Short mmCIF file of C-alpha atoms in Angstrom, two decimals:
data_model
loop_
_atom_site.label_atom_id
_atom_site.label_comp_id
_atom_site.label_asym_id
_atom_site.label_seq_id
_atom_site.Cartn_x
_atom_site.Cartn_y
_atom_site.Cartn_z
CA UNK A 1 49.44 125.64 138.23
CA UNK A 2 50.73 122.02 137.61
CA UNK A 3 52.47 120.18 135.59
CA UNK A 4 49.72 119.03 132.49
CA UNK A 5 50.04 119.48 129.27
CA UNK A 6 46.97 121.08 127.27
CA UNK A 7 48.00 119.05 124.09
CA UNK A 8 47.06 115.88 126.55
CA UNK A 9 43.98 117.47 127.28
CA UNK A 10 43.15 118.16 124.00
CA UNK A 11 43.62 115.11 122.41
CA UNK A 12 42.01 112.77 124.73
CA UNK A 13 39.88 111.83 121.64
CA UNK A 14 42.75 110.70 119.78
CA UNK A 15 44.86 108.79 121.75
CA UNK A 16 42.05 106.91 123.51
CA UNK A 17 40.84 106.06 119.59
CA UNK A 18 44.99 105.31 119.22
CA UNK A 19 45.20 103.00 122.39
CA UNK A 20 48.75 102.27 123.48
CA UNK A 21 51.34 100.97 121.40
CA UNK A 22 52.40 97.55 121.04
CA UNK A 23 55.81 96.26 122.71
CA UNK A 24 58.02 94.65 120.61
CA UNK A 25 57.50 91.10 121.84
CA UNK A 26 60.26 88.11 120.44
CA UNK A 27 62.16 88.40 117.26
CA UNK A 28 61.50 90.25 114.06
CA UNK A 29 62.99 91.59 110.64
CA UNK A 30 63.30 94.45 109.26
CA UNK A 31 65.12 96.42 106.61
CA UNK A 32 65.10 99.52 108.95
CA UNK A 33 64.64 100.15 112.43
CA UNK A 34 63.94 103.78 113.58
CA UNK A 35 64.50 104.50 116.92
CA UNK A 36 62.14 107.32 118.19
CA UNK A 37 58.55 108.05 117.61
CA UNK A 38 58.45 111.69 116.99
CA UNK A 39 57.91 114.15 114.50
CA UNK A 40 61.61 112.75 112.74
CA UNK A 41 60.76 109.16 113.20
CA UNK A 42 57.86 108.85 111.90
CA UNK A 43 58.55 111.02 109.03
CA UNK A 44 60.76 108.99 108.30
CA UNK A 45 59.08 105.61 108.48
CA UNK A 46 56.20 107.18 106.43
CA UNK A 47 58.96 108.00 103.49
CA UNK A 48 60.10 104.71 103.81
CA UNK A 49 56.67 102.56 104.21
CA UNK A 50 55.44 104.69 100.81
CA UNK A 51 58.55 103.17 98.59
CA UNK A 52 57.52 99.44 100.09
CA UNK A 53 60.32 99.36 102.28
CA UNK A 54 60.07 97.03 106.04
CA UNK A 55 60.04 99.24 108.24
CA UNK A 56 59.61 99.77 112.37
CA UNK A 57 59.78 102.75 115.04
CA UNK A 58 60.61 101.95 118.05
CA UNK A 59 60.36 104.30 121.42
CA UNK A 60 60.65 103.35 124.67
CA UNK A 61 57.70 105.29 125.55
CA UNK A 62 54.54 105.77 123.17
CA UNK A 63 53.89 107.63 120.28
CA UNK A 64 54.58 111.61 120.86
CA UNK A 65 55.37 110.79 124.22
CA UNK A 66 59.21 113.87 124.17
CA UNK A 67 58.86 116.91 122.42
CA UNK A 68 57.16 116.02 119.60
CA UNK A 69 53.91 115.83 121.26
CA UNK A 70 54.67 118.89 123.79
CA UNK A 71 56.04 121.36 121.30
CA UNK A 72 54.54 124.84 120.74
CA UNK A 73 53.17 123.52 117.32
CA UNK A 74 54.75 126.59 115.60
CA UNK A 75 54.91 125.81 111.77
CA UNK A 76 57.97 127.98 111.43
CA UNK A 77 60.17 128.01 107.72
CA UNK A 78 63.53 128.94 108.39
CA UNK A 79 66.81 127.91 109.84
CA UNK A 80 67.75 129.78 113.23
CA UNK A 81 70.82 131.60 111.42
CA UNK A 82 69.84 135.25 110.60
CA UNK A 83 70.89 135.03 106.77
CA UNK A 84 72.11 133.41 103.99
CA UNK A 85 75.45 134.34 104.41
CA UNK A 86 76.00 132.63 108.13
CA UNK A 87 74.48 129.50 106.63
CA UNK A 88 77.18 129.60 104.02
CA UNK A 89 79.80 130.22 106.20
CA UNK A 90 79.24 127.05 107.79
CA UNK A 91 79.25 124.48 104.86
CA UNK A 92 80.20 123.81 101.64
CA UNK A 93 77.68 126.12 98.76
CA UNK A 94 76.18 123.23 97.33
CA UNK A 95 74.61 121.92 100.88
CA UNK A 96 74.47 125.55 101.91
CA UNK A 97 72.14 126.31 98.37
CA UNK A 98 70.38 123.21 99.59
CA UNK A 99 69.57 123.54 102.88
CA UNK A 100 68.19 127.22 102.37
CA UNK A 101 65.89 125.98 99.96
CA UNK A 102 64.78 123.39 102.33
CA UNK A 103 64.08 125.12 105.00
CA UNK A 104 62.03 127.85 103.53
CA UNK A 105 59.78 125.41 101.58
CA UNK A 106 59.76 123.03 104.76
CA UNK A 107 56.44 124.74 106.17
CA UNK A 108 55.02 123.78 102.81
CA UNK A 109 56.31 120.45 103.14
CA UNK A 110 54.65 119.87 105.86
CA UNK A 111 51.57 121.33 105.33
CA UNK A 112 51.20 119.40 102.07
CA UNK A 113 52.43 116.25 104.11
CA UNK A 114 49.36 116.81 105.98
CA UNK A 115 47.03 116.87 103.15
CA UNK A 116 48.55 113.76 101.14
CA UNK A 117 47.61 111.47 104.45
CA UNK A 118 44.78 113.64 105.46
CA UNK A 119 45.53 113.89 109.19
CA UNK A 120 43.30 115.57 111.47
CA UNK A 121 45.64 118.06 113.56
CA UNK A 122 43.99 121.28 113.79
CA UNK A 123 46.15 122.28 110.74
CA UNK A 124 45.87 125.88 109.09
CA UNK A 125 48.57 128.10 107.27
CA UNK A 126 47.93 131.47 108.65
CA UNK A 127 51.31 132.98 108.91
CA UNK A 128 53.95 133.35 110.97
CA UNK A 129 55.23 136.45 112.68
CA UNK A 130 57.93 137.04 114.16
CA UNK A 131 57.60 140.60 116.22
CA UNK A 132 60.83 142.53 116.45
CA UNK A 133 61.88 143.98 119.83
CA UNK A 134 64.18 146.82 119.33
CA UNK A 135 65.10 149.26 116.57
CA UNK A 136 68.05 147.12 115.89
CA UNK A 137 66.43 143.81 115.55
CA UNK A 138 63.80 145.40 112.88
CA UNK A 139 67.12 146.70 110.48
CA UNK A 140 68.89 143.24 110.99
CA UNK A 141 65.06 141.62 109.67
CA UNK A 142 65.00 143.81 107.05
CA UNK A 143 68.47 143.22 106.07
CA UNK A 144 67.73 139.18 106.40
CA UNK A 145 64.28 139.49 104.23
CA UNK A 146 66.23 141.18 101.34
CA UNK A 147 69.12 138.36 101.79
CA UNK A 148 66.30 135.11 101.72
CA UNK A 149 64.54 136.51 99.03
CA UNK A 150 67.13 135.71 96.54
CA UNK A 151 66.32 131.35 97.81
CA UNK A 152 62.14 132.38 97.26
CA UNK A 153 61.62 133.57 100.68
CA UNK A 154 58.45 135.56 101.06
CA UNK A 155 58.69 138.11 103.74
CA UNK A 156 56.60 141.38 104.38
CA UNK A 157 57.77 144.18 107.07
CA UNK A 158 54.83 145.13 109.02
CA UNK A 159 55.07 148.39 110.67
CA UNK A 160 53.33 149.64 113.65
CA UNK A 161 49.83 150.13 112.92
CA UNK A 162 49.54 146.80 111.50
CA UNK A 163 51.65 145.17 113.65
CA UNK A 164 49.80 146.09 116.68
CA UNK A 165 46.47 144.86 114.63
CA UNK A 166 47.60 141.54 113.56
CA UNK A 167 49.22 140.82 117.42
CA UNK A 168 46.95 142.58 119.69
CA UNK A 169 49.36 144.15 121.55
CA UNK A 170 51.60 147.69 121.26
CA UNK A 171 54.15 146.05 122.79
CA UNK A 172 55.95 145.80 119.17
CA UNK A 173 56.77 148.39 116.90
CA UNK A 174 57.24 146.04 113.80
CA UNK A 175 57.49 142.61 112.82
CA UNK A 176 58.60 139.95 109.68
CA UNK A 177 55.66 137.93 108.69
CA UNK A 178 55.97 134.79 107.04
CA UNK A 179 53.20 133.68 104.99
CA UNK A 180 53.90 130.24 104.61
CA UNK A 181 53.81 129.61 108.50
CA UNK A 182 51.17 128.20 110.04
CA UNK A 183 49.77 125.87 113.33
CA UNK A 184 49.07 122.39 114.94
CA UNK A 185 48.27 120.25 117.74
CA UNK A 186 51.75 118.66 117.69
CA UNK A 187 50.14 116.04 119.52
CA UNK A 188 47.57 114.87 116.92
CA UNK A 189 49.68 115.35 114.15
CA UNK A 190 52.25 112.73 115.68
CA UNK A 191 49.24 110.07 116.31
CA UNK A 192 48.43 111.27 112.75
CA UNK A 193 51.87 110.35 111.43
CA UNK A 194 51.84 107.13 113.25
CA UNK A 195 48.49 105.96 111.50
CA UNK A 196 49.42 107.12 108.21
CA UNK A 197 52.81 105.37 108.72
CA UNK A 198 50.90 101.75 109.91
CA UNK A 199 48.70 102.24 107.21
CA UNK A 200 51.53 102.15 104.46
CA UNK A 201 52.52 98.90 106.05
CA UNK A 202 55.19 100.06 109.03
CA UNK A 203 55.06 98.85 112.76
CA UNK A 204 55.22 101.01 115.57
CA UNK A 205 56.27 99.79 119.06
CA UNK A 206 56.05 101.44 122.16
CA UNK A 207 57.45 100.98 125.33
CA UNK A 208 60.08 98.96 123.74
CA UNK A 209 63.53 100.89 124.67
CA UNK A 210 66.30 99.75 123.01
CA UNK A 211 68.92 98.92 125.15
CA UNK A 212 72.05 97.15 122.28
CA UNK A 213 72.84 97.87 119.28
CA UNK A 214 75.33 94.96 118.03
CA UNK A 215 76.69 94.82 114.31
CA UNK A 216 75.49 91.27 112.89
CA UNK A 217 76.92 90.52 109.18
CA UNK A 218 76.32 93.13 107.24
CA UNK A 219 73.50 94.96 109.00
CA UNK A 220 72.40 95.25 113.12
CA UNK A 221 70.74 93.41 115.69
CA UNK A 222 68.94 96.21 117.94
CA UNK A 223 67.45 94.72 121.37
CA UNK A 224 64.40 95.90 123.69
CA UNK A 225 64.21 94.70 126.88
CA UNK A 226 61.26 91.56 124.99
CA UNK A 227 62.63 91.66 121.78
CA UNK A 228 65.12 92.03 119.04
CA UNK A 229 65.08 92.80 115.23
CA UNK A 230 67.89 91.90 112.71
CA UNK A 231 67.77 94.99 110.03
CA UNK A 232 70.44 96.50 107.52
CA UNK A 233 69.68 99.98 108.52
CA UNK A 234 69.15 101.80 111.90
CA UNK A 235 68.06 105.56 111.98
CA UNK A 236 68.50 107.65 115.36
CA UNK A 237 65.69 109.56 115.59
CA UNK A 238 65.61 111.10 119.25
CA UNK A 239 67.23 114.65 118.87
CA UNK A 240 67.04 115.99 122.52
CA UNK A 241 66.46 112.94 124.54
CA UNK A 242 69.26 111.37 123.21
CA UNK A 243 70.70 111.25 126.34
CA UNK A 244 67.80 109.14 127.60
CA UNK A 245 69.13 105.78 125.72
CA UNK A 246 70.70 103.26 127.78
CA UNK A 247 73.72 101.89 125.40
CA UNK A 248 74.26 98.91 126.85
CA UNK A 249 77.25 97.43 125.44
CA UNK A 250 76.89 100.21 121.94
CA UNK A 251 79.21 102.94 122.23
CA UNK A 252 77.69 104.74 119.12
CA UNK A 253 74.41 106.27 121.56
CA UNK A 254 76.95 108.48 123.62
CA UNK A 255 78.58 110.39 121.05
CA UNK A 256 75.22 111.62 119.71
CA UNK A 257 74.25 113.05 123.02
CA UNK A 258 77.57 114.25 123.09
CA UNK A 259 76.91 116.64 119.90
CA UNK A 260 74.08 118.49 121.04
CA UNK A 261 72.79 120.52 123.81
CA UNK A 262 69.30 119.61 125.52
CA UNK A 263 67.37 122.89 126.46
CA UNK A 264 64.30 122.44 128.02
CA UNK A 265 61.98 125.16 126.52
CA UNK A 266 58.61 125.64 129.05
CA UNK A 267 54.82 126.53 128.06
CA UNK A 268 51.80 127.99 129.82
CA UNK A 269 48.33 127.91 128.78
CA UNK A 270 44.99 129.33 129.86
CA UNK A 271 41.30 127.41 129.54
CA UNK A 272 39.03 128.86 126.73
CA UNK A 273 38.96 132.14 127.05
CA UNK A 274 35.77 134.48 126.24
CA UNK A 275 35.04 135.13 122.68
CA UNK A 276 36.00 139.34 123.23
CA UNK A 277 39.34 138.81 124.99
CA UNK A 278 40.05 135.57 122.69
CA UNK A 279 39.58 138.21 119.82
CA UNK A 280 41.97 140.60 120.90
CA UNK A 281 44.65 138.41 120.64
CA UNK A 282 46.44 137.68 117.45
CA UNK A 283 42.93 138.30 115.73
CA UNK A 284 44.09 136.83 112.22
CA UNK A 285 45.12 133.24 113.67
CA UNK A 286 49.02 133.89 112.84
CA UNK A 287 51.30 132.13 115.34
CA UNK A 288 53.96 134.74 117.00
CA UNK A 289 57.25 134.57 118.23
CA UNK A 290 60.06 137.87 118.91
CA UNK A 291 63.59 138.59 118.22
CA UNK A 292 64.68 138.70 122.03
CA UNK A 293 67.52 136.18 123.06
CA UNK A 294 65.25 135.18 125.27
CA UNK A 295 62.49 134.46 123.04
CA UNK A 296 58.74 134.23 123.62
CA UNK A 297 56.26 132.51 121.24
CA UNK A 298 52.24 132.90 121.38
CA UNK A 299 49.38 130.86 119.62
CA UNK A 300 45.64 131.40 119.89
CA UNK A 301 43.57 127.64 119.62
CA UNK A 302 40.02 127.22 117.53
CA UNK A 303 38.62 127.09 121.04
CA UNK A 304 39.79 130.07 122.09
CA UNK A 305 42.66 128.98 124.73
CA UNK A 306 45.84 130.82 124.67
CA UNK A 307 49.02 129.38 124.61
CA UNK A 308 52.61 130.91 125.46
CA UNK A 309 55.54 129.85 125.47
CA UNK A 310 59.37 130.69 126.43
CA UNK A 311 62.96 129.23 127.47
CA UNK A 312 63.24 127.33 131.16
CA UNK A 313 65.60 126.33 133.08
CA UNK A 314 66.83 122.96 133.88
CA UNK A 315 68.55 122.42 137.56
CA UNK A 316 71.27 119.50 137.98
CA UNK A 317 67.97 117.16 138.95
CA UNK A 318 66.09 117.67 136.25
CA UNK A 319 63.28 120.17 137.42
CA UNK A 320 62.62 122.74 135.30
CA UNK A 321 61.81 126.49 136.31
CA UNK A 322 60.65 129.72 134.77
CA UNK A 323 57.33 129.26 134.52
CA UNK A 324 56.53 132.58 136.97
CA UNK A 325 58.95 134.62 134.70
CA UNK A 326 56.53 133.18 132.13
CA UNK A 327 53.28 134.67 133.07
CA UNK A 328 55.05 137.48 133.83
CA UNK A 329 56.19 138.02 130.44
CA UNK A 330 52.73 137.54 128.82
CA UNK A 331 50.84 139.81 131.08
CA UNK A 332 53.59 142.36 129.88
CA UNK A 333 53.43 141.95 126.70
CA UNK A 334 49.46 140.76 126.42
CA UNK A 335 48.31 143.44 129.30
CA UNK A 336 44.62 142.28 128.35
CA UNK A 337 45.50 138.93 130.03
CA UNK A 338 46.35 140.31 133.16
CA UNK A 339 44.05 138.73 135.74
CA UNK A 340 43.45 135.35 133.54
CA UNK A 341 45.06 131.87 134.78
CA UNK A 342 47.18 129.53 133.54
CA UNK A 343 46.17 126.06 134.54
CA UNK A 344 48.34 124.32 131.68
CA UNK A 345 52.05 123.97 131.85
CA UNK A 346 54.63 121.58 130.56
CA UNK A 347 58.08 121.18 128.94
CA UNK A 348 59.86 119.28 126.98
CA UNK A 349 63.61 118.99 125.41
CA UNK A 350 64.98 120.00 122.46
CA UNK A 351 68.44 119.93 121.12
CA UNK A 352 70.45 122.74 120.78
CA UNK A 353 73.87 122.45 118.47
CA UNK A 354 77.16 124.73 117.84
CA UNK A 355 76.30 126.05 114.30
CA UNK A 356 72.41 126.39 115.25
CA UNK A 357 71.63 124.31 112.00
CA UNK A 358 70.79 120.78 111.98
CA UNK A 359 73.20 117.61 111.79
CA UNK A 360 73.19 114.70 109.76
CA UNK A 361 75.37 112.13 111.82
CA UNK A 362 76.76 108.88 110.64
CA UNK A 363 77.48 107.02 113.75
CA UNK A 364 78.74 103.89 111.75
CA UNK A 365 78.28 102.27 108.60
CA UNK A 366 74.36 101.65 108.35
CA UNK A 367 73.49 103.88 111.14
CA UNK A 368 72.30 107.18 110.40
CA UNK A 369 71.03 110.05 112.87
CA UNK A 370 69.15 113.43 112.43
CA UNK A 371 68.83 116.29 114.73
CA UNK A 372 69.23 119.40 116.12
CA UNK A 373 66.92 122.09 115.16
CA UNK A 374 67.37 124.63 117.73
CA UNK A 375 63.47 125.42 118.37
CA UNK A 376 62.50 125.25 114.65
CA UNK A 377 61.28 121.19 114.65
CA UNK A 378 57.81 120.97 113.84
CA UNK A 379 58.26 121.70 110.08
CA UNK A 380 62.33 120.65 109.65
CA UNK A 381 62.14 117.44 111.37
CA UNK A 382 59.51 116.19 108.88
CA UNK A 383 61.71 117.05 106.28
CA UNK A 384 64.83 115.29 108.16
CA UNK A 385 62.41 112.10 108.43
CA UNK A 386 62.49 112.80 104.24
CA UNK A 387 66.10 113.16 104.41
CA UNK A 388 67.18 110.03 106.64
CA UNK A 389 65.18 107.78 104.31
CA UNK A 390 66.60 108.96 101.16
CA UNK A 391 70.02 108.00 102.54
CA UNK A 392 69.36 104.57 104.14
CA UNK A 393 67.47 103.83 100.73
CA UNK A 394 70.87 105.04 98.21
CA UNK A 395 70.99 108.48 97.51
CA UNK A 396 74.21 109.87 96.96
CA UNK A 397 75.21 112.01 99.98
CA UNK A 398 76.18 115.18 98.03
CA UNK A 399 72.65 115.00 96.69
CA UNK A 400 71.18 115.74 100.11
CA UNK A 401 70.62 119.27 101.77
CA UNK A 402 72.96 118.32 104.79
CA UNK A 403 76.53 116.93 104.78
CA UNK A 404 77.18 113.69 106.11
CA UNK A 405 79.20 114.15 109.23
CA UNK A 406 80.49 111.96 112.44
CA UNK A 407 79.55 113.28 115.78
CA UNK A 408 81.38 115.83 117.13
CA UNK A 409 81.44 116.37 120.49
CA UNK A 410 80.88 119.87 122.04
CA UNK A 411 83.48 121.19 124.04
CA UNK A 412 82.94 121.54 127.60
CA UNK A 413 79.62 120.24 127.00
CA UNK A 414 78.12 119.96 130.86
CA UNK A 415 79.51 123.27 131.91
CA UNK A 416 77.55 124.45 128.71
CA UNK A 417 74.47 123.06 129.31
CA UNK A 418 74.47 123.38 133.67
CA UNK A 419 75.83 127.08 132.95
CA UNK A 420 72.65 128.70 131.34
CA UNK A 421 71.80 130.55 134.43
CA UNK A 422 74.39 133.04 134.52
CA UNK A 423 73.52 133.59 130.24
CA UNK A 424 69.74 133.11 130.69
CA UNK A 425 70.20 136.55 133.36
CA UNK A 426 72.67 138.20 130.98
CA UNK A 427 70.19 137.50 127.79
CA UNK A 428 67.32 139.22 129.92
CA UNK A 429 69.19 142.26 130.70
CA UNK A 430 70.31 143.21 127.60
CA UNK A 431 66.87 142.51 125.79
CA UNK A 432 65.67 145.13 128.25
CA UNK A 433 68.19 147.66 127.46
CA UNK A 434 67.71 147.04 123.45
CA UNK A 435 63.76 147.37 123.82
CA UNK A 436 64.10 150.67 125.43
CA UNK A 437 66.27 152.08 122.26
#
């Protein structure tokens, strides 16, 4: 099993008809630079390019290149906190009424986003469940489905019978399903995003990594190893590889990566399988995921390939491991994919922050930054892209879904992030103990 990622191999189509990006070559101006070409960035430029604003993305690789592009395409509504009540715990009503509302219509956003610039990603709306692994965990879903409803929220208890229909495996007693989930190859629909964005009138430059970020006047100068652009706004757009940025002589870059935690979740899947075992396996094209600390999520392709995915762990040197614990875990819970094998895997890195919601960061005056979303990207970020160009275009911060907030570094951030060994063992054991309840 080695390191390839079946979105790659999926898409050949599409990014050989995309080429490689462009490097920014000389000097240029903008009214906004974005810095990242994912699922946020481009958002983002798209919002931007459709009011007639200048726009560019830059990334110092190519388009879909971090997680965007190697994501488990999950279409999930939802923030990661259980209910209503944590989320308003953690900010001010207004942005807490806000945000909920958000995030449950953000699968809709998305999907609709799709539709409006007709992009070809393997798009469908099927559902989303999201299997419960223990007596306890199906009273706390129940309890949180009563609690979202009051915000519009649409979710249906399944109970054994049907849950064991809809997955294809016993392994689950019940589950919440989510109608307004759904699928897509991440990959496409970030080359999809890109087009649609170019089309509107944005550039998109790749392998351009931006290496200062100087004040000039009353907007920025922002410099690439070929190149620079003069613009009034700059949006941060590179939630877990934040880190990744060289500063050069900008101070702001640091004290994002500072705010979040990069996790490095890890995916396995098969080749096509045969049409009777592809059947048996989430037969009514939902997406799944479970309530376990250490989570698994599981996706079943047009062409019959099965994909599943889970948390890894990253060493001091960067390698990642737990793909073994991986296959593992889907031959327990799938037993009818026992002897099949896994020639796909990858990872990628995602940000992880204190309050598990999403931040809104103003590094400095003009420079704007969205991230975090804990594992639920695919559909928020788009709606972050929406987000970061209402503000750099006027609206009134109070009027947005997220408060407008420096960076805040996390305390004892490297012995957070080295440390998830020791937790990663802890979360396992006691997800056994609960599933045997």
């Amino acid at each position: 099993m080695s390191d390839l990622c079946v979105w790659q191999a999926t898409a050949r189509n599409e990014v050989n008809a995309a080429g490689p990006s462009a490097r920014l070559n000389g000097a240029a101006d903008y009214e906004v630079v974005v810095i990242g070409a994912g699922f946020t960035g481009l958002s983002a430029a798209v919002h931007l390019a459709e009011q007639g604003v200048s726009v560019c993305v830059l990334d110092a690789h190519d388009i879909g290149w971090g997680a965007s592009g190697r994501a488990g395409g999950q279409v999930n509504p939802l923030l990661p906190v259980a209910t209503p009540d944590e989320l308003f715990a953690l900010m001010p009503p207004p942005y807490a009424e806000r945000l909920a509302r958000v995030s449950l219509g953000s699968a809709d956003f998305l999907f609709s986003l799709i539709r409006r610039h007709q992009i070809r990603c393997d798009a469908r709306q099927t559902g989303w469940l999201r299997a419960h692994h223990s007596p306890k965990a199906r009273q706390q879903a129940e309890q949180a489905a009563q609690k979202w409803a009051a915000f519009g929220a649409e979710i249906q208890i399944t109970e054994a019978e049907e849950t064991a229909a809809l997955t294809g495996t016993k392994t689950y007693r019940s589950a919440s399903l989510t109608p307004s989930g759904g699928l897509v190859h991440p990959l496409k629909l970030a080359i999809g995003m890109a087009q649609a964005a170019q089309r509107l009138g944005a550039d998109i430059f790749g392998f351009s990594p931006v290496k200062k970020l100087r004040p000039s006047g009353t907007g920025w100068q922002v410099h690439t190893p070929e190149g620079q652009i003069s613009c009034r706004s700059v949006i941060f757009a590179t939630n877990g590889y934040s880190g990744l940025f060289d500063g050069g002589e900008c101070e702001l870059q640091p004290r994002l990566r500072d705010s979040i935690l990069p996790a490095g979740p890890v995916q396995i899947a098969t080749d096509p399988l045969d049409e009777a075992l592809a059947n048996s396996l989430l037969p009514k094209g939902q997406s799944i995921s479970d309530t376990r600390r250490m989570i698994m999520y599981a996706r079943r392709e047009p062409d019959n390939r099965f994909i599943f995915g889970g948390i890894g762990r990253r060493a001091l040197d960067g390698r990642i491991s737990g793909y073994n614990w991986l296959v593992k875990d889907a031959r327990r819970i799938f037993p009818q994919l026992r002897d099949v094998s896994w020639p796909y895997r990858w990872s990628g890195q995602i940000a992880l922050t204190e309050t598990h919601l999403p931040q809104l960061t103003e590094l400095a005056p003009g420079v704007i930054a969205g991230l975090g979303y804990n594992g639920r990207g695919v559909a928020m970020a788009h709606v972050m892209g929406k987000i970061l160009a209402d503000y750099v275009q006027g609206v009134e911060p109070e009027a947005l879904p997220l408060p407008v907030l420096p960076p805040r570094r996390i305390p004892f951030r490297l012995s957070k992030q080295f440390g998830m060994g020791p937790f990663i063992s802890v979360a396992r054991a006691l997800d056994w103990l609960e599933g045997r309840a």
